[in-house]
Tab-separated table of C-alpha atoms in Angstrom:
chain	number	residue	atom	x	y	z
G	1	UNK	CA	0.174	-0.169	-0.085
G	2	UNK	CA	2.650	2.346	0.793
G	3	UNK	CA	4.782	1.333	-2.180
G	4	UNK	CA	1.604	2.589	-4.120
G	5	UNK	CA	1.015	5.912	-3.003
G	6	UNK	CA	4.490	6.555	-3.011
G	7	UNK	CA	4.408	5.839	-6.544
G	8	UNK	CA	1.347	7.427	-7.430
G	9	UNK	CA	2.857	10.599	-6.043
G	10	UNK	CA	6.236	10.490	-8.092
G	11	UNK	CA	4.063	9.468	-10.969
G	12	UNK	CA	1.473	12.706	-10.372
G	13	UNK	CA	4.163	15.270	-10.119
G	14	UNK	CA	5.628	15.847	-13.408
G	15	UNK	CA	2.273	16.860	-15.105
G	16	UNK	CA	1.729	19.219	-12.418
G	17	UNK	CA	5.571	20.997	-12.876
G	18	UNK	CA	4.865	20.598	-16.536
G	19	UNK	CA	1.677	22.562	-15.970
G	20	UNK	CA	3.246	25.436	-13.915
G	21	UNK	CA	6.397	25.607	-16.503
G	22	UNK	CA	4.134	25.926	-19.209
G	23	UNK	CA	2.368	28.994	-17.203
G	24	UNK	CA	5.438	30.565	-16.347
G	25	UNK	CA	6.631	30.449	-20.012
G	26	UNK	CA	3.254	32.146	-21.079
G	27	UNK	CA	3.773	34.974	-18.251
G	28	UNK	CA	7.065	35.524	-19.576
G	29	UNK	CA	5.991	35.779	-22.861
G	30	UNK	CA	3.288	38.370	-22.232
G	31	UNK	CA	6.105	40.375	-20.267
G	32	UNK	CA	8.349	39.978	-23.339
G	33	UNK	CA	5.547	41.320	-25.441
G	34	UNK	CA	4.806	44.326	-23.072
G	35	UNK	CA	7.763	45.745	-22.871
G	36	UNK	CA	8.112	45.520	-26.713
G	37	UNK	CA	5.051	47.559	-26.908
G	38	UNK	CA	6.474	50.212	-24.127
G	39	UNK	CA	9.521	50.683	-26.515
G	40	UNK	CA	7.220	51.539	-29.275
G	41	UNK	CA	5.514	53.765	-26.456
G	42	UNK	CA	2.325	52.043	-26.437
G	43	UNK	CA	2.339	52.196	-22.892
G	44	UNK	CA	-1.774	51.420	-22.779
G	45	UNK	CA	-0.666	48.313	-24.419
G	46	UNK	CA	2.086	47.385	-22.705
G	47	UNK	CA	-0.099	47.841	-19.412
G	48	UNK	CA	-2.967	45.571	-20.713
G	49	UNK	CA	-0.447	42.504	-21.442
G	50	UNK	CA	1.082	42.828	-17.780
G	51	UNK	CA	-2.532	43.071	-16.138
G	52	UNK	CA	-3.156	39.617	-18.378
G	53	UNK	CA	0.372	38.250	-17.171
G	54	UNK	CA	-0.802	39.198	-13.742
G	55	UNK	CA	-4.109	37.397	-14.076
G	56	UNK	CA	-2.320	34.200	-15.051
G	57	UNK	CA	0.014	34.447	-12.106
G	58	UNK	CA	-2.879	34.489	-9.895
G	59	UNK	CA	-4.850	31.620	-11.836
G	60	UNK	CA	-1.608	29.544	-11.907
G	61	UNK	CA	-0.988	29.954	-8.188
G	62	UNK	CA	2.105	31.619	-9.066
G	63	UNK	CA	1.781	34.336	-6.621
G	64	UNK	CA	5.477	33.531	-5.241
G	65	UNK	CA	7.073	32.711	-8.184
G	66	UNK	CA	10.101	35.344	-9.381
G	67	UNK	CA	7.953	35.227	-12.697
G	68	UNK	CA	5.274	37.431	-10.402
G	69	UNK	CA	8.058	39.768	-8.966
G	70	UNK	CA	9.274	40.027	-12.731
G	71	UNK	CA	5.897	41.067	-13.620
G	72	UNK	CA	5.009	43.541	-10.906
G	73	UNK	CA	8.446	45.341	-11.834
G	74	UNK	CA	7.797	45.608	-15.263
G	75	UNK	CA	4.619	46.920	-14.563
G	76	UNK	CA	5.909	49.663	-12.312
G	77	UNK	CA	8.222	50.728	-15.077
G	78	UNK	CA	5.118	51.035	-17.207
G	79	UNK	CA	3.391	53.179	-14.914
G	80	UNK	CA	6.102	55.448	-13.549
G	81	UNK	CA	7.873	55.953	-16.978
G	82	UNK	CA	5.261	55.634	-19.308
G	83	UNK	CA	1.958	56.647	-17.905
G	84	UNK	CA	3.477	59.243	-15.024
G	85	UNK	CA	1.721	57.545	-12.235
G	86	UNK	CA	4.597	56.959	-9.570
G	87	UNK	CA	2.189	56.150	-6.409
G	88	UNK	CA	1.131	52.675	-8.432
G	89	UNK	CA	4.704	52.125	-9.531
G	90	UNK	CA	5.723	52.040	-5.811
G	91	UNK	CA	3.041	49.931	-5.072
G	92	UNK	CA	4.027	47.396	-7.897
G	93	UNK	CA	7.664	47.856	-6.851
G	94	UNK	CA	6.775	46.962	-3.269
G	95	UNK	CA	4.722	43.803	-4.528
G	96	UNK	CA	7.907	42.465	-6.553
G	97	UNK	CA	10.370	43.001	-3.722
G	98	UNK	CA	8.245	41.088	-1.068
G	99	UNK	CA	7.745	38.202	-3.759
G	100	UNK	CA	11.662	38.447	-4.851
G	101	UNK	CA	14.185	40.508	-2.715
G	102	UNK	CA	16.505	40.328	-5.893
G	103	UNK	CA	14.464	42.015	-8.414
G	104	UNK	CA	16.025	45.019	-9.891
G	105	UNK	CA	15.086	47.285	-12.231
G	106	UNK	CA	17.035	46.638	-16.075
G	107	UNK	CA	19.644	48.996	-17.254
G	108	UNK	CA	17.897	49.797	-20.503
G	109	UNK	CA	14.978	51.241	-18.238
G	110	UNK	CA	16.688	52.533	-15.393
G	111	UNK	CA	16.136	56.490	-14.849
G	112	UNK	CA	16.785	58.613	-11.973
G	113	UNK	CA	13.149	58.939	-10.746
G	114	UNK	CA	12.729	55.126	-11.190
G	115	UNK	CA	15.880	54.522	-8.979
G	116	UNK	CA	14.355	56.727	-6.254
G	117	UNK	CA	11.226	54.963	-6.379
G	118	UNK	CA	13.086	51.443	-6.195
G	119	UNK	CA	15.136	52.398	-2.941
G	120	UNK	CA	11.707	53.648	-1.696
G	121	UNK	CA	9.991	50.451	-2.063
G	122	UNK	CA	13.184	48.745	-1.138
G	123	UNK	CA	12.413	50.209	2.407
G	124	UNK	CA	8.757	49.697	2.275
G	125	UNK	CA	9.018	46.188	1.498
G	126	UNK	CA	11.813	45.244	4.163
G	127	UNK	CA	9.965	47.562	7.051
G	128	UNK	CA	7.359	44.829	7.373
G	129	UNK	CA	5.592	45.607	10.870
G	130	UNK	CA	5.901	42.597	13.487
G	131	UNK	CA	2.989	40.219	13.654
G	132	UNK	CA	0.066	41.646	16.349
G	133	UNK	CA	-0.836	39.814	19.198
G	134	UNK	CA	-3.864	37.619	18.750
G	135	UNK	CA	-5.868	40.371	20.492
G	136	UNK	CA	-4.862	43.445	18.917
G	137	UNK	CA	-6.590	44.965	16.406
G	138	UNK	CA	-5.127	44.562	12.619
G	139	UNK	CA	-3.032	47.117	11.473
G	140	UNK	CA	-3.003	48.300	7.611
G	141	UNK	CA	-6.045	46.939	5.305
G	142	UNK	CA	-6.480	42.994	6.072
G	143	UNK	CA	-8.567	41.325	3.400
G	144	UNK	CA	-9.389	37.854	2.162
G	145	UNK	CA	-9.891	38.109	-1.709
G	146	UNK	CA	-13.373	36.719	-3.036
G	147	UNK	CA	-12.265	34.350	-6.094
G	148	UNK	CA	-15.854	33.231	-7.035
G	149	UNK	CA	-19.310	34.733	-7.186
G	150	UNK	CA	-22.918	33.645	-8.596
G	151	UNK	CA	-24.132	35.924	-11.755
G	152	UNK	CA	-26.625	38.638	-11.534
G	153	UNK	CA	-26.229	39.007	-7.711
G	154	UNK	CA	-24.450	41.773	-5.461
G	155	UNK	CA	-20.967	40.887	-4.069
G	156	UNK	CA	-20.295	41.842	-0.444
G	157	UNK	CA	-16.421	42.798	-0.091
G	158	UNK	CA	-15.470	42.616	3.589
G	159	UNK	CA	-11.680	44.052	4.605
G	160	UNK	CA	-10.409	44.687	8.517
G	161	UNK	CA	-8.878	48.090	8.652
G	162	UNK	CA	-6.705	49.204	11.319
G	163	UNK	CA	-7.043	51.979	13.407
G	164	UNK	CA	-4.450	54.040	12.169
G	165	UNK	CA	-6.383	54.434	8.977
G	166	UNK	CA	-10.008	54.813	10.127
G	167	UNK	CA	-9.664	58.809	9.654
G	168	UNK	CA	-9.289	58.045	6.346
G	169	UNK	CA	-12.072	57.284	3.109
G	170	UNK	CA	-11.829	53.643	2.326
G	171	UNK	CA	-13.034	52.928	-1.131
G	172	UNK	CA	-13.712	49.772	-2.679
G	173	UNK	CA	-13.076	50.070	-6.751
G	174	UNK	CA	-14.590	47.581	-8.943
G	175	UNK	CA	-14.561	47.190	-12.869
G	176	UNK	CA	-16.879	44.302	-14.898
G	177	UNK	CA	-15.981	42.398	-17.682
G	178	UNK	CA	-15.512	44.790	-20.563
G	179	UNK	CA	-15.419	47.985	-19.019
G	180	UNK	CA	-12.047	50.197	-19.008
G	181	UNK	CA	-12.369	52.183	-15.746
G	182	UNK	CA	-12.783	51.560	-12.844
G	183	UNK	CA	-15.930	52.338	-10.650
G	184	UNK	CA	-15.730	53.615	-7.213
G	185	UNK	CA	-17.813	52.982	-4.074
G	186	UNK	CA	-17.307	53.987	-0.161
G	187	UNK	CA	-16.758	51.059	2.258
G	188	UNK	CA	-18.804	51.462	5.275
G	189	UNK	CA	-18.197	50.476	9.220
G	190	UNK	CA	-20.476	49.947	11.907
G	191	UNK	CA	-17.973	51.048	14.035
G	192	UNK	CA	-15.682	48.440	14.421
G	193	UNK	CA	-12.558	47.352	12.245
G	194	UNK	CA	-15.137	45.848	9.957
G	195	UNK	CA	-15.543	47.701	6.513
G	196	UNK	CA	-17.879	46.543	3.828
G	197	UNK	CA	-18.614	47.650	0.288
G	198	UNK	CA	-21.250	46.621	-2.559
G	199	UNK	CA	-20.288	45.265	-5.984
G	200	UNK	CA	-23.517	45.795	-7.486
G	201	UNK	CA	-25.655	43.370	-9.225
G	202	UNK	CA	-25.318	44.987	-12.654
G	203	UNK	CA	-21.608	44.433	-12.655
G	204	UNK	CA	-21.723	40.709	-12.031
G	205	UNK	CA	-23.286	39.414	-15.580
G	206	UNK	CA	-20.108	38.868	-17.388
G	207	UNK	CA	-17.728	36.365	-17.067
G	208	UNK	CA	-15.508	38.330	-14.186
G	209	UNK	CA	-15.183	41.416	-12.111
G	210	UNK	CA	-12.063	42.922	-10.935
G	211	UNK	CA	-11.727	44.963	-7.815
G	212	UNK	CA	-9.144	46.094	-5.352
G	213	UNK	CA	-9.582	48.246	-2.165
G	214	UNK	CA	-7.447	51.864	-1.031
G	215	UNK	CA	-7.365	54.029	1.932
G	216	UNK	CA	-6.743	57.520	0.686
G	217	UNK	CA	-5.627	60.564	3.019
G	218	UNK	CA	-7.082	64.130	2.618
G	219	UNK	CA	-4.410	64.966	0.116
G	220	UNK	CA	-5.670	61.994	-2.203
G	221	UNK	CA	-2.219	59.913	-1.484
G	222	UNK	CA	-2.710	55.855	-1.309
G	223	UNK	CA	-1.833	55.373	2.369
G	224	UNK	CA	-2.652	51.836	2.269
G	225	UNK	CA	-4.240	49.007	0.063
G	226	UNK	CA	-5.461	45.224	-1.090
G	227	UNK	CA	-4.496	45.287	-4.278
G	228	UNK	CA	-4.097	47.936	-7.237
G	229	UNK	CA	-5.490	49.226	-10.708
G	230	UNK	CA	-2.649	46.981	-12.214
G	231	UNK	CA	-2.990	43.853	-10.149
G	232	UNK	CA	-6.694	43.840	-8.963
G	233	UNK	CA	-8.678	40.379	-7.197
G	234	UNK	CA	-10.289	38.551	-9.899
G	235	UNK	CA	-13.834	37.349	-8.975
G	236	UNK	CA	-14.724	34.480	-11.715
G	237	UNK	CA	-18.839	34.661	-12.152
G	238	UNK	CA	-20.489	31.582	-11.848
G	239	UNK	CA	-23.346	31.394	-14.656
G	240	UNK	CA	-22.949	35.280	-15.553
G	241	UNK	CA	-26.133	36.671	-16.343
G	242	UNK	CA	-26.653	39.412	-18.691
G	243	UNK	CA	-28.239	42.380	-17.715
G	244	UNK	CA	-30.673	44.148	-20.250
G	245	UNK	CA	-28.470	47.411	-21.308
G	246	UNK	CA	-25.225	46.105	-19.896
G	247	UNK	CA	-23.786	45.575	-23.383
G	248	UNK	CA	-20.038	47.530	-23.108
G	249	UNK	CA	-19.386	49.183	-26.934
G	250	UNK	CA	-15.645	49.198	-26.474
G	251	UNK	CA	-15.367	48.822	-30.463
G	252	UNK	CA	-16.596	52.387	-31.611
G	253	UNK	CA	-13.455	54.268	-32.788
G	254	UNK	CA	-15.617	57.400	-33.029
G	255	UNK	CA	-16.682	57.274	-29.338
G	256	UNK	CA	-13.969	58.927	-27.103
G	257	UNK	CA	-13.695	56.998	-23.741
G	258	UNK	CA	-16.979	57.956	-21.695
G	259	UNK	CA	-14.981	58.321	-18.020
G	260	UNK	CA	-12.705	61.071	-19.774
G	261	UNK	CA	-10.043	59.599	-17.105
G	262	UNK	CA	-10.484	56.612	-15.068
G	263	UNK	CA	-10.574	56.759	-11.475
G	264	UNK	CA	-8.564	55.484	-8.556
G	265	UNK	CA	-4.637	54.921	-9.252
G	266	UNK	CA	-5.592	54.195	-12.916
G	267	UNK	CA	-3.642	56.620	-15.417
G	268	UNK	CA	-5.638	58.819	-17.737
G	269	UNK	CA	-7.983	56.601	-20.496
G	270	UNK	CA	-6.811	57.836	-23.885
G	271	UNK	CA	-9.507	58.745	-26.285
G	272	UNK	CA	-9.807	56.189	-29.276
G	273	UNK	CA	-8.714	57.517	-32.444
G	274	UNK	CA	-11.264	58.781	-34.831
G	275	UNK	CA	-9.646	60.185	-37.787
G	276	UNK	CA	-6.193	60.656	-39.349
G	277	UNK	CA	-4.349	62.340	-42.494
G	278	UNK	CA	-0.605	61.825	-43.459
G	279	UNK	CA	1.727	63.437	-46.179
G	280	UNK	CA	4.870	61.303	-47.671
G	281	UNK	CA	7.688	61.491	-50.398
G	282	UNK	CA	9.045	58.407	-52.240
G	283	UNK	CA	10.320	57.366	-55.504
G	284	UNK	CA	9.446	54.417	-57.685
G	285	UNK	CA	10.185	51.959	-60.532
G	286	UNK	CA	8.518	49.437	-62.166
G	287	UNK	CA	8.056	46.557	-65.248
G	288	UNK	CA	6.320	48.921	-68.127
G	289	UNK	CA	5.349	48.403	-71.804
G	290	UNK	CA	3.730	50.775	-74.414
G	291	UNK	CA	4.699	53.875	-76.339
G	292	UNK	CA	6.637	56.622	-75.057
G	293	UNK	CA	3.799	59.625	-75.093
G	294	UNK	CA	5.812	62.416	-77.306
G	295	UNK	CA	8.164	60.205	-79.730
G	296	UNK	CA	5.569	57.196	-79.416
G	297	UNK	CA	8.374	54.612	-79.631
G	298	UNK	CA	7.906	51.111	-78.365
G	299	UNK	CA	9.149	50.509	-75.143
G	300	UNK	CA	12.062	47.848	-75.939
G	301	UNK	CA	13.295	47.627	-71.723
G	302	UNK	CA	10.702	45.901	-69.387
G	303	UNK	CA	12.392	48.157	-66.458
G	304	UNK	CA	12.102	51.932	-65.935
G	305	UNK	CA	12.052	54.630	-63.046
G	306	UNK	CA	9.406	56.792	-61.814
G	307	UNK	CA	11.771	59.127	-59.729
G	308	UNK	CA	9.654	61.325	-57.576
G	309	UNK	CA	6.323	61.305	-55.791
G	310	UNK	CA	4.213	63.266	-53.147
G	311	UNK	CA	1.415	61.334	-51.320
G	312	UNK	CA	-1.184	63.123	-49.227
G	313	UNK	CA	-3.922	60.987	-47.231
G	314	UNK	CA	-6.581	61.524	-45.110
G	315	UNK	CA	-9.235	58.433	-43.442
G	316	UNK	CA	-11.059	57.689	-40.664
G	317	UNK	CA	-10.993	54.509	-38.259
G	318	UNK	CA	-13.551	51.629	-39.080
G	319	UNK	CA	-12.255	49.921	-35.861
G	320	UNK	CA	-9.526	50.209	-33.573
G	321	UNK	CA	-6.828	47.936	-36.060
G	322	UNK	CA	-8.736	48.970	-39.509
G	323	UNK	CA	-9.532	52.200	-41.354
G	324	UNK	CA	-10.647	53.434	-44.679
G	325	UNK	CA	-8.742	56.454	-46.461
G	326	UNK	CA	-8.340	58.380	-49.642
G	327	UNK	CA	-4.809	58.375	-51.242
G	328	UNK	CA	-3.508	61.320	-53.776
G	329	UNK	CA	-0.677	60.647	-55.503
G	330	UNK	CA	1.373	63.148	-57.531
G	331	UNK	CA	4.043	61.912	-59.721
G	332	UNK	CA	6.853	63.986	-61.170
G	333	UNK	CA	8.846	62.468	-63.790
G	334	UNK	CA	11.939	64.460	-64.055
G	335	UNK	CA	14.648	64.165	-66.648
G	336	UNK	CA	12.150	63.687	-69.174
G	337	UNK	CA	13.444	66.252	-71.873
G	338	UNK	CA	11.830	65.769	-74.935
G	339	UNK	CA	9.854	69.048	-76.195
G	340	UNK	CA	6.428	68.733	-75.177
G	341	UNK	CA	7.424	65.672	-72.490
G	342	UNK	CA	4.321	65.638	-69.595
G	343	UNK	CA	5.796	66.991	-66.064
G	344	UNK	CA	2.911	65.453	-64.144
G	345	UNK	CA	1.116	62.457	-63.064
G	346	UNK	CA	-1.912	62.813	-60.942
G	347	UNK	CA	-3.349	59.661	-59.321
G	348	UNK	CA	-6.115	58.740	-56.630
G	349	UNK	CA	-6.431	55.625	-54.499
G	350	UNK	CA	-8.992	54.029	-51.837
G	351	UNK	CA	-7.314	52.549	-49.387
G	352	UNK	CA	-8.304	49.703	-46.787
G	353	UNK	CA	-5.370	48.977	-43.697
G	354	UNK	CA	-5.513	46.978	-41.495
G	355	UNK	CA	-2.965	47.105	-38.409
G	356	UNK	CA	-1.191	43.822	-37.426
G	357	UNK	CA	-0.615	44.873	-33.809
G	358	UNK	CA	-2.367	46.515	-31.138
G	359	UNK	CA	-2.438	50.281	-31.041
G	360	UNK	CA	-1.625	52.078	-34.060
G	361	UNK	CA	2.585	51.307	-33.795
G	362	UNK	CA	3.911	48.409	-35.808
G	363	UNK	CA	3.458	46.490	-39.182
G	364	UNK	CA	0.421	47.028	-41.086
G	365	UNK	CA	-1.058	45.654	-44.457
G	366	UNK	CA	-3.294	47.534	-46.908
G	367	UNK	CA	-5.456	47.204	-50.097
G	368	UNK	CA	-5.697	49.830	-52.988
G	369	UNK	CA	-8.067	50.728	-55.979
G	370	UNK	CA	-7.840	53.631	-57.793
G	371	UNK	CA	-7.369	55.333	-60.589
G	372	UNK	CA	-5.103	58.299	-62.951
G	373	UNK	CA	-1.684	57.852	-64.060
G	374	UNK	CA	1.641	56.744	-62.926
G	375	UNK	CA	4.252	58.286	-65.408
G	376	UNK	CA	8.006	56.582	-66.001
G	377	UNK	CA	11.086	57.969	-67.538
G	378	UNK	CA	12.520	56.302	-70.820
G	379	UNK	CA	15.774	56.450	-73.112
G	380	UNK	CA	14.554	56.927	-76.516
G	381	UNK	CA	16.680	54.133	-78.822
G	382	UNK	CA	16.537	56.129	-82.124
G	383	UNK	CA	16.008	59.443	-83.698
G	384	UNK	CA	12.323	60.171	-84.384
G	385	UNK	CA	10.561	63.452	-85.807
G	386	UNK	CA	9.972	64.302	-81.774
G	387	UNK	CA	13.136	63.139	-80.316
G	388	UNK	CA	16.604	62.477	-80.467
G	389	UNK	CA	18.614	59.232	-79.812
G	390	UNK	CA	19.407	59.486	-76.241
G	391	UNK	CA	16.742	61.913	-75.093
G	392	UNK	CA	14.260	61.039	-72.395
G	393	UNK	CA	10.554	60.441	-72.911
G	394	UNK	CA	8.055	59.606	-70.493
G	395	UNK	CA	5.466	56.770	-70.713
G	396	UNK	CA	2.471	56.515	-69.028
G	397	UNK	CA	0.262	53.624	-67.283
G	398	UNK	CA	-3.493	53.396	-66.083
G	399	UNK	CA	-6.412	54.798	-65.628
G	400	UNK	CA	-6.861	51.832	-63.257
G	401	UNK	CA	-4.948	50.458	-60.823
G	402	UNK	CA	-5.413	47.440	-58.404
G	403	UNK	CA	-2.827	46.881	-55.442
G	404	UNK	CA	-1.664	46.532	-52.390
G	405	UNK	CA	1.430	46.820	-49.858
G	406	UNK	CA	2.901	46.695	-46.158
G	407	UNK	CA	4.457	49.268	-44.080
G	408	UNK	CA	5.539	49.527	-40.476
G	409	UNK	CA	4.578	53.005	-38.186
G	410	UNK	CA	6.199	54.270	-34.562
G	411	UNK	CA	5.218	56.624	-32.754
G	412	UNK	CA	6.582	59.918	-32.444
G	413	UNK	CA	4.420	61.371	-29.298
G	414	UNK	CA	1.508	62.800	-29.067
G	415	UNK	CA	-0.910	61.638	-32.300
G	416	UNK	CA	2.558	62.156	-34.580
G	417	UNK	CA	3.760	58.999	-36.284
G	418	UNK	CA	6.484	58.077	-38.729
G	419	UNK	CA	5.887	55.490	-41.428
G	420	UNK	CA	7.866	53.874	-44.485
G	421	UNK	CA	5.601	51.930	-46.914
G	422	UNK	CA	5.773	49.625	-49.664
G	423	UNK	CA	3.192	49.742	-52.504
G	424	UNK	CA	2.657	47.422	-55.441
G	425	UNK	CA	0.114	48.546	-57.934
G	426	UNK	CA	-1.330	46.881	-61.447
G	427	UNK	CA	-1.615	49.865	-63.657
G	428	UNK	CA	-4.143	48.276	-66.307
G	429	UNK	CA	-4.841	50.259	-69.606
G	430	UNK	CA	-8.737	49.758	-69.551
G	431	UNK	CA	-8.798	52.623	-72.286
G	432	UNK	CA	-6.229	52.538	-75.045
G	433	UNK	CA	-6.428	56.371	-75.676
G	434	UNK	CA	-7.589	59.285	-73.447
G	435	UNK	CA	-7.472	62.707	-74.714
G	436	UNK	CA	-6.052	64.296	-77.929
G	437	UNK	CA	-8.509	67.215	-78.612
G	438	UNK	CA	-7.831	70.434	-79.517
G	439	UNK	CA	-4.472	69.474	-81.560
G	440	UNK	CA	-2.588	67.620	-78.423
G	441	UNK	CA	-1.278	64.184	-78.770
G	442	UNK	CA	-3.664	61.334	-77.182
G	443	UNK	CA	-2.319	59.533	-73.981
G	444	UNK	CA	-1.796	55.924	-74.962
G	445	UNK	CA	-1.200	54.763	-71.631
G	446	UNK	CA	0.318	50.881	-71.253
G	447	UNK	CA	0.577	47.902	-68.683
G	448	UNK	CA	2.381	48.285	-65.634
G	449	UNK	CA	3.155	47.164	-62.361
G	450	UNK	CA	4.658	49.426	-60.157
G	451	UNK	CA	6.625	49.675	-57.047
G	452	UNK	CA	6.883	52.716	-54.588
G	453	UNK	CA	9.040	52.879	-51.721
G	454	UNK	CA	7.536	55.982	-49.761
G	455	UNK	CA	8.521	57.553	-46.064
G	456	UNK	CA	6.146	59.798	-44.324
G	457	UNK	CA	3.955	61.361	-41.439
G	458	UNK	CA	0.549	61.003	-40.447
G	459	UNK	CA	-1.444	62.553	-37.149
G	460	UNK	CA	-4.060	60.230	-35.631
G	461	UNK	CA	-6.975	62.216	-33.686
């Protein structure tokens, strides 16, 4: 019997260890992705990934694992250096050091302000008060987290508050599933150490509710807490019930954050982007055929250059990652020297763009349809009545364009973004001749596969 029990214990241990290792890898991946977002100045996206990582830490019961300390530390970096919330950053650093006293700020993110917060956190983490005798009243905020609750019913949150905090406002902050900001609710006492607050039934219709408790002094500073906006307690809702009118519309890019700024220690909630415009400059080249426009000589070589173009774009967001825009391209076929050569090539496109990351930074792809002309410069191979061998003429493509491309954006601060874009389009001559009235020669566009490389700046509001 004893042998069987021992064998069962040995055989049962590896899956649990494997599960822990898998959860640690997932948390590390979320941390790595969050700091990449932070490096791209996408602070809210970084905060979201780290909050998800802490939720996974709680679910996998890794609260005392070094990966939890690293997650709290990275969240402190985001709050302090990205969201300008030093109070919450200090709380996160203390939490990190209480789990792992050796956790430190990486050199790449170390700043004088963050170093000062780290020293304060070390003092706070090491200065734990001694355990009070059994008869003594509790110090700080003592709270047993609620992990599960039935859906569609109010949840009573209780906490014991030390006498040194009872002069301050004790508040419960909760956030139902799908909401962005936390809602405050006062916690009240009947005269003793026990304080109670209510999460209303309307907030328990989703899959979960996040909450934390704070004591704040008259100046609004957090003096004690159980949880935080970045690392809240999570209540899993059993059999969630959807209340009428409880749907949360967080997909409308034209609607600004209704709270304006979130309450508690949460950083200001940014407004969703509604529209944008941008300008760019670039150059192009491609495979072409057809005839030159002035000398009407056949194109004998398949490759030509469209030396310079300017782009202007204006559009709006259909959702946080998809936009619809109007793009205007003005090409300048510099170098064409035959008499009467074209001096411009206007074209317009309708573009649909899909961002491949969270937020506006990072890689994106787009599809385009448009009309107009792209002009290339071609060196003449023979002398004709309208041109001399060695002179440069133009060849046009269009008037229908179909294509797409890809690019990359980087936030510059505020609404500004730098971007680099590669655009490939097929110029299709659906009309053999265009114009030609008033004595001027008609445009005879040819087929082309054009490639444009552009650099520019866009502003999103």
